[in-house]
mmCIF file of C-alpha atoms in Angstrom:
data_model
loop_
_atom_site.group_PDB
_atom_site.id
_atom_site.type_symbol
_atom_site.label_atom_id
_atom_site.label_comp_id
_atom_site.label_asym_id
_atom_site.label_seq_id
_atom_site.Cartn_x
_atom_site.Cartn_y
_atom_site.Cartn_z
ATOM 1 C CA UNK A 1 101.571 187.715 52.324
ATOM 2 C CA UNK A 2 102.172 190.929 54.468
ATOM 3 C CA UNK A 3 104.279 193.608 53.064
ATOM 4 C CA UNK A 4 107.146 195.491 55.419
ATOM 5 C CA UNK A 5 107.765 199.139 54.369
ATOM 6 C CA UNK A 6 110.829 200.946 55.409
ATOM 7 C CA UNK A 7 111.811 204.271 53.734
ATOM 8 C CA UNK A 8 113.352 204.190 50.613
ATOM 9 C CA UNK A 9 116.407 206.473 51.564
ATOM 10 C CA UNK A 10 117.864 208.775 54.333
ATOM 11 C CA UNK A 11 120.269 211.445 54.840
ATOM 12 C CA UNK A 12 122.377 211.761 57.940
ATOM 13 C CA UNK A 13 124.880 214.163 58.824
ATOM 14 C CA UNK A 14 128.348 212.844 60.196
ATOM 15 C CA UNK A 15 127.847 212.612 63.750
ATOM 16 C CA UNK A 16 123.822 213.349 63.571
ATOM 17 C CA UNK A 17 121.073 210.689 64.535
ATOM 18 C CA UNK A 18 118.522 209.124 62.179
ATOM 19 C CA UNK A 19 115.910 206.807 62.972
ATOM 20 C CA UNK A 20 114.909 204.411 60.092
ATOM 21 C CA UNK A 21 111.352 202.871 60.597
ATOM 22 C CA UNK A 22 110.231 199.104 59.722
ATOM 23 C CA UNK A 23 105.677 199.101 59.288
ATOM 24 C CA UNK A 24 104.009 195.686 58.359
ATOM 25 C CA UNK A 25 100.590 195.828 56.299
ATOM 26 C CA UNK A 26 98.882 193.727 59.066
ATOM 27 C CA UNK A 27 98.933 196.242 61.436
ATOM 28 C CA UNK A 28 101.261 197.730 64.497
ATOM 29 C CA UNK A 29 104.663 195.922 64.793
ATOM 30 C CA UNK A 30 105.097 193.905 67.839
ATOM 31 C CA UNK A 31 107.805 192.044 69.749
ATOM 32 C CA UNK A 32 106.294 189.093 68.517
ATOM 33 C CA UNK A 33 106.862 189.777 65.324
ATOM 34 C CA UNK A 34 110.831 189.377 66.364
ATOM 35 C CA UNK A 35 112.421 192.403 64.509
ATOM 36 C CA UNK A 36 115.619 191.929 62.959
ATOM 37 C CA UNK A 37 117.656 194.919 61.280
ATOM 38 C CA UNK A 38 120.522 193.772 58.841
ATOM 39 C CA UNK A 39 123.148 195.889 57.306
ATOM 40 C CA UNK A 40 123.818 195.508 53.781
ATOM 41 C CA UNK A 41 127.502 196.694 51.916
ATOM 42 C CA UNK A 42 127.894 196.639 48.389
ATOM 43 C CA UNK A 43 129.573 193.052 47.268
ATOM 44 C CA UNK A 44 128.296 191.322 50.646
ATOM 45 C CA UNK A 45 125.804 189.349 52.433
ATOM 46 C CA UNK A 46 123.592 191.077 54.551
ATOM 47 C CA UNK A 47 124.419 191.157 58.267
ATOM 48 C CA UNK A 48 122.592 191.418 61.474
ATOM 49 C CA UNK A 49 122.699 194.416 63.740
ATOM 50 C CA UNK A 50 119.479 193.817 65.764
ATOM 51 C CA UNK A 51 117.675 190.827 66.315
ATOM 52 C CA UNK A 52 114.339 190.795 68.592
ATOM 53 C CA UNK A 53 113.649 194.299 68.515
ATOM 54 C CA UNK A 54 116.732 195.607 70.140
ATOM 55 C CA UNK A 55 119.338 192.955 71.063
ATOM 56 C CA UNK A 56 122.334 193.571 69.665
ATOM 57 C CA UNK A 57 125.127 191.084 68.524
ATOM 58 C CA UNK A 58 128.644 191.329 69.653
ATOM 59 C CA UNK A 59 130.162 193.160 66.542
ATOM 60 C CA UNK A 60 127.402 195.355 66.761
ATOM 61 C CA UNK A 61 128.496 199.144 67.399
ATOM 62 C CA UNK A 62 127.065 200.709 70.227
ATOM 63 C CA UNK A 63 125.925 203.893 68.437
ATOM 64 C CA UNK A 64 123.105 200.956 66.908
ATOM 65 C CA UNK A 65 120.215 200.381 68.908
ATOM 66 C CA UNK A 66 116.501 199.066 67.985
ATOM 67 C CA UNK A 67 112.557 199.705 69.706
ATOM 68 C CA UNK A 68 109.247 199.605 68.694
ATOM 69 C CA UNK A 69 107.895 202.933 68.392
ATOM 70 C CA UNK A 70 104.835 204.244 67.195
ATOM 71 C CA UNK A 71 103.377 200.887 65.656
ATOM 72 C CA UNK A 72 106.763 200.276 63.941
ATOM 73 C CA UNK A 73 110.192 198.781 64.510
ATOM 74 C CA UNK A 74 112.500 201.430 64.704
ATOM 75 C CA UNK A 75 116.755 201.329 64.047
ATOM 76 C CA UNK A 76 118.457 204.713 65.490
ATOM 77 C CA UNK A 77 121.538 205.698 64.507
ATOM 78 C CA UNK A 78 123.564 207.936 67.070
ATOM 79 C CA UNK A 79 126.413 209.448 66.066
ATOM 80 C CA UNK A 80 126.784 208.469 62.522
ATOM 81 C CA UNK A 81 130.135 207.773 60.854
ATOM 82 C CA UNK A 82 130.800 207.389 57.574
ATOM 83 C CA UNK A 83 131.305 203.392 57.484
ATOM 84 C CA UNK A 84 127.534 203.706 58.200
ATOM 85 C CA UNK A 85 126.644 204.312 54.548
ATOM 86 C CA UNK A 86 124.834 201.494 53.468
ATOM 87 C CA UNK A 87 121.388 199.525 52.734
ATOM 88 C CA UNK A 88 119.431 198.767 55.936
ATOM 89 C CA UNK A 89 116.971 196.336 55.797
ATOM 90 C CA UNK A 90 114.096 194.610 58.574
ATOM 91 C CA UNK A 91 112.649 191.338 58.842
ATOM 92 C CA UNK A 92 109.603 190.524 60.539
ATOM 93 C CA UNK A 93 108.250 186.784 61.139
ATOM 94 C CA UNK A 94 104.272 186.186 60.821
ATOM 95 C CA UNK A 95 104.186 182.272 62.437
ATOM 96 C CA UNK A 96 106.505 180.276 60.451
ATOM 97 C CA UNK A 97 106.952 182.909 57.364
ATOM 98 C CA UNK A 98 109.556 185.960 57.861
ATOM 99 C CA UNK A 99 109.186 189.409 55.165
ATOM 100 C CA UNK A 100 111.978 191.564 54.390
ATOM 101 C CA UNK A 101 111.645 195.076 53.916
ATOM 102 C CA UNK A 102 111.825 196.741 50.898
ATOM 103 C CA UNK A 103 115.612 198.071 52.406
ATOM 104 C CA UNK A 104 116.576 202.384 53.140
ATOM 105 C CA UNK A 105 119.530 203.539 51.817
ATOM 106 C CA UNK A 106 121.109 205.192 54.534
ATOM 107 C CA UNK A 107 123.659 208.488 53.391
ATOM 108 C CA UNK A 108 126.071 209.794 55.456
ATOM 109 C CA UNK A 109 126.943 213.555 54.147
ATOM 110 C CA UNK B 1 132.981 178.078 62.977
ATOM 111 C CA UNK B 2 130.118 177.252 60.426
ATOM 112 C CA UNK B 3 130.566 177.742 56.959
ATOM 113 C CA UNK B 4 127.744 177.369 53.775
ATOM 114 C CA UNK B 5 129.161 176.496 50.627
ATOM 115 C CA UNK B 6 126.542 176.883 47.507
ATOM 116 C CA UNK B 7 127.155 175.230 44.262
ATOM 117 C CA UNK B 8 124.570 174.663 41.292
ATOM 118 C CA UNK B 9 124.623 176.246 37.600
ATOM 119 C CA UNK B 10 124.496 179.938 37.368
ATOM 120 C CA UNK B 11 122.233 179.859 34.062
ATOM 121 C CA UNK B 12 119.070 178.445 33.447
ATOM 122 C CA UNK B 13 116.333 178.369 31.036
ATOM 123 C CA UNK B 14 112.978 179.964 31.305
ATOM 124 C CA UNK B 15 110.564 177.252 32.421
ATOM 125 C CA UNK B 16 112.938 174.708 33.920
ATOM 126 C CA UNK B 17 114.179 173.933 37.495
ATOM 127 C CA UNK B 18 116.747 175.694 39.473
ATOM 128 C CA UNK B 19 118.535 173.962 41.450
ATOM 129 C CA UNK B 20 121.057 175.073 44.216
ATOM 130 C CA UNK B 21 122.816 173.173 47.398
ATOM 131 C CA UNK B 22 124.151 174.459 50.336
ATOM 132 C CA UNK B 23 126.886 172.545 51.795
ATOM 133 C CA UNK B 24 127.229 172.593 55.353
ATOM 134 C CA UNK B 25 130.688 172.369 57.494
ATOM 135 C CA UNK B 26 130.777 173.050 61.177
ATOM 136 C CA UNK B 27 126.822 172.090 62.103
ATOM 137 C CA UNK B 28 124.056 169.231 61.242
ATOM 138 C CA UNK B 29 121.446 169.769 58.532
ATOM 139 C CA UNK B 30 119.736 167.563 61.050
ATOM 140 C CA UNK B 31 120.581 169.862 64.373
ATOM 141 C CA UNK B 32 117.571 170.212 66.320
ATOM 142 C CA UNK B 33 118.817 173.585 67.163
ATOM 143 C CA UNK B 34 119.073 174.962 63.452
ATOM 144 C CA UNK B 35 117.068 175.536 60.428
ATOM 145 C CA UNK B 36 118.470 176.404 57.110
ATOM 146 C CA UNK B 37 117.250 178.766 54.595
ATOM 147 C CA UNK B 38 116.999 180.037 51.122
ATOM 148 C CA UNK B 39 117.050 183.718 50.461
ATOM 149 C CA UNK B 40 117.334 185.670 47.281
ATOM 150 C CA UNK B 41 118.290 189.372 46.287
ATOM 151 C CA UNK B 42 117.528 191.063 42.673
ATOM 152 C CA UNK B 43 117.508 194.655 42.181
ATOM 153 C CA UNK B 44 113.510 194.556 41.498
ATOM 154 C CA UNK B 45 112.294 192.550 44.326
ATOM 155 C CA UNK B 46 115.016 193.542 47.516
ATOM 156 C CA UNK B 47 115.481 190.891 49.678
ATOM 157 C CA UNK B 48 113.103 188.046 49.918
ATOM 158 C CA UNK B 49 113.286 185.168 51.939
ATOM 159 C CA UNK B 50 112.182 181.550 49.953
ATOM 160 C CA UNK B 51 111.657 179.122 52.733
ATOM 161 C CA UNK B 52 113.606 177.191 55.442
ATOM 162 C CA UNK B 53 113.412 173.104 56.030
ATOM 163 C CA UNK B 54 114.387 171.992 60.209
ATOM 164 C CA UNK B 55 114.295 169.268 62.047
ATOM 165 C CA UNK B 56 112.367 168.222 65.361
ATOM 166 C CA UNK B 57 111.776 164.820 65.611
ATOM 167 C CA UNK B 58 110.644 165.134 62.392
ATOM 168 C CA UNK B 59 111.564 167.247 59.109
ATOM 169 C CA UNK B 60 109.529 170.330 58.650
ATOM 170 C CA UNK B 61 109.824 173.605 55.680
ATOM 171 C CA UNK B 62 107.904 177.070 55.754
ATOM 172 C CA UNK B 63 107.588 178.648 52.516
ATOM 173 C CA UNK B 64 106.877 181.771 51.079
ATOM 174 C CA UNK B 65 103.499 182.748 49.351
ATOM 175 C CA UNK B 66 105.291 184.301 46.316
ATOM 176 C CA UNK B 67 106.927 181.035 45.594
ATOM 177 C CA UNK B 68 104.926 178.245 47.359
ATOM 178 C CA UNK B 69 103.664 176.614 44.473
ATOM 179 C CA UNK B 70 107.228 176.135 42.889
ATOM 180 C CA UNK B 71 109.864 175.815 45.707
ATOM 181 C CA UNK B 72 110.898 172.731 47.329
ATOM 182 C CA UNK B 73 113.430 172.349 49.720
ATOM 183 C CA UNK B 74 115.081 169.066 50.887
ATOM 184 C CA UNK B 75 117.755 168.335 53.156
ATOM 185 C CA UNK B 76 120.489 165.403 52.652
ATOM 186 C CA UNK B 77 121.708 164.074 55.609
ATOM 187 C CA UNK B 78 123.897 162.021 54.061
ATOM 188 C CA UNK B 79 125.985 164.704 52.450
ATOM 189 C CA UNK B 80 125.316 167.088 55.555
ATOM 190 C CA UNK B 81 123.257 169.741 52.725
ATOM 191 C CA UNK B 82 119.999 170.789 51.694
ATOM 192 C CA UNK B 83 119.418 171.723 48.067
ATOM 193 C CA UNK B 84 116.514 174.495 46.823
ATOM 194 C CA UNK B 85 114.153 173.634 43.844
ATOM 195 C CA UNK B 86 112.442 176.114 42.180
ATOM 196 C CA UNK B 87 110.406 174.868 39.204
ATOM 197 C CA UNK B 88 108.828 176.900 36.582
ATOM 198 C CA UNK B 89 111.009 179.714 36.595
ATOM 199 C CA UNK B 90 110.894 182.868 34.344
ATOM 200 C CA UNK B 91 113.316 185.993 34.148
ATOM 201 C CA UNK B 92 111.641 187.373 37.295
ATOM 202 C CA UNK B 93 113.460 184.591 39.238
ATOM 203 C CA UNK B 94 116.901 185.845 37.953
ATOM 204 C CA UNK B 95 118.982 186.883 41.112
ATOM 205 C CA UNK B 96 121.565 186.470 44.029
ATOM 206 C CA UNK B 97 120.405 183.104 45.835
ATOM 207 C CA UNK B 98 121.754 183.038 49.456
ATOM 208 C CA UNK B 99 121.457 179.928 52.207
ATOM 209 C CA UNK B 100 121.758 180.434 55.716
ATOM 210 C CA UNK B 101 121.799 179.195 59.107
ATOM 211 C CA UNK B 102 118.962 180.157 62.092
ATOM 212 C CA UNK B 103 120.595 178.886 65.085
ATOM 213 C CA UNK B 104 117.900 178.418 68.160
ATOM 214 C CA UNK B 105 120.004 179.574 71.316
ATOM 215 C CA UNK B 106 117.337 178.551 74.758
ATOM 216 C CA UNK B 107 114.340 180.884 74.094
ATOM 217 C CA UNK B 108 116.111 182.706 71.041
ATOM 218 C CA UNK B 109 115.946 182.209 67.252
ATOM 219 C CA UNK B 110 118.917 183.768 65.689
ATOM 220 C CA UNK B 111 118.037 184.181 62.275
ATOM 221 C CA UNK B 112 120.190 183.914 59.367
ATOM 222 C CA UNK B 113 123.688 184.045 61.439
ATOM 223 C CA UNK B 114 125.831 182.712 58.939
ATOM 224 C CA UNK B 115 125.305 183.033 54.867
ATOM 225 C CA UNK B 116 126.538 181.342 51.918
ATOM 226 C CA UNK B 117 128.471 182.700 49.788
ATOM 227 C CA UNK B 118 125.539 183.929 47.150
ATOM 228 C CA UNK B 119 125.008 182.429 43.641
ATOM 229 C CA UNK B 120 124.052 184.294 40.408
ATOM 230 C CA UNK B 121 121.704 182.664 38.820
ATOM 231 C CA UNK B 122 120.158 184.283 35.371
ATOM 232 C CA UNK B 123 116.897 183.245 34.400
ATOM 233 C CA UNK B 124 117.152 183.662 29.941
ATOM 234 C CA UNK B 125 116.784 181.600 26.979
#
């Protein structure tokens, strides 16, 4: 089975940009590995904030956006705020099988 | 608007069989535009996705690797649910248990748009 990395934790800045990076163990990320990004709160389910590499869904804020960059999914954060703070976490899909991430705590300070 | 209700018993013993369902209101366990999941979180192994069961003319399931040899899951049309079985379990298998809903829109899978409520489920003697 394939293993996703994503960094463990980041720091952001209020109002700063971070990009948060999803690799898979097989080799360079691709659309066709459909990248999804999910944002996790304490005390609920995840939720999705980027589904095939960088589609967005309607509650989805704009300061979000996803691309494949440098053999990896990517997630950038523009403009942080502090309802940002929270667990991020990818999904890839080899065939019929999807692997999450091992999740990056994202910090907002 | 879809919702997943889970129900099943939030303690079992090490080398038995847990058992969840996932009722489903608003959609068909039998949609030809769905497939419905299992998903669990523990603080030592993150997220990890368990296996999905759909239907295209006929029933199909993907299942992890970790857990291939020990999951099952089923759907029941009759109740509109699908249930996970995971035999053999051992503390390891202690954690949040989530269902969830892909919905295929034309070209587009959207994966896991709408999530049961989680289940605790301890794994001890």
């Amino acid at each position: 089975q394939a293993v996703v990395t994503q960094e463990p934790s980041l720091t952001v800045s209020p109002g700063g940009t971070v990009t948060l990076t999803c690799g898979s163990s097989t080799g360079a990320v691709t659309s066709g590995h459909y990248p999804y990004w999910f944002q996790q709160k304490p005390g609920q389910a995840p939720r999705t904030l980027i589904y095939d590499t960088s589609n967005k869904r309607s509650w989805t804020p704009a300061r979000f956006s996803g691309s494949l960059l440098g053999g990896k999914a990517a997630l950038t954060l523009s403009g942080a705020q502090p309802e940002d703070e929270a667990e991020y976490y990818c999904l890839l899909s080899y065939s019929g099988a999807r692997v999450f991430g091992g999740g990056t705590k994202l910090t907002v300070l | 608007q879809v919702q997943l209700q889970q129900s099943g018993p939030g303690l079992v013993k090490p080398s038995q069989t847990l058992s969840l369902t996932c009722a489903i209101s608003g959609d068909s366990v039998s949609s030809n535009s769905a497939a419905w999941n299992w998903i669990r979180q523990s603080p030592s192994r993150g997220l990890e996705w368990l296996g999905r069961t759909y239907y295209k003319s006929k029933w199909y399931d993907d299942y992890a690797v970790s857990v291939k040899s020990r999951i099952t899951i089923n759907p029941d049309t009759s109740k509109n649910q699908f249930s996970l079985q995971l035999n053999s379990v051992t503390p390891e298998d202690t954690a949040v248990y989530y269902c969830a809903r892909d919905k295929i829109v034309g070209a587009t899978t959207l994966n896991f748009d709408y999530w049961g409520q989680g289940s605790l489920v301890t794994v001890s003697s």
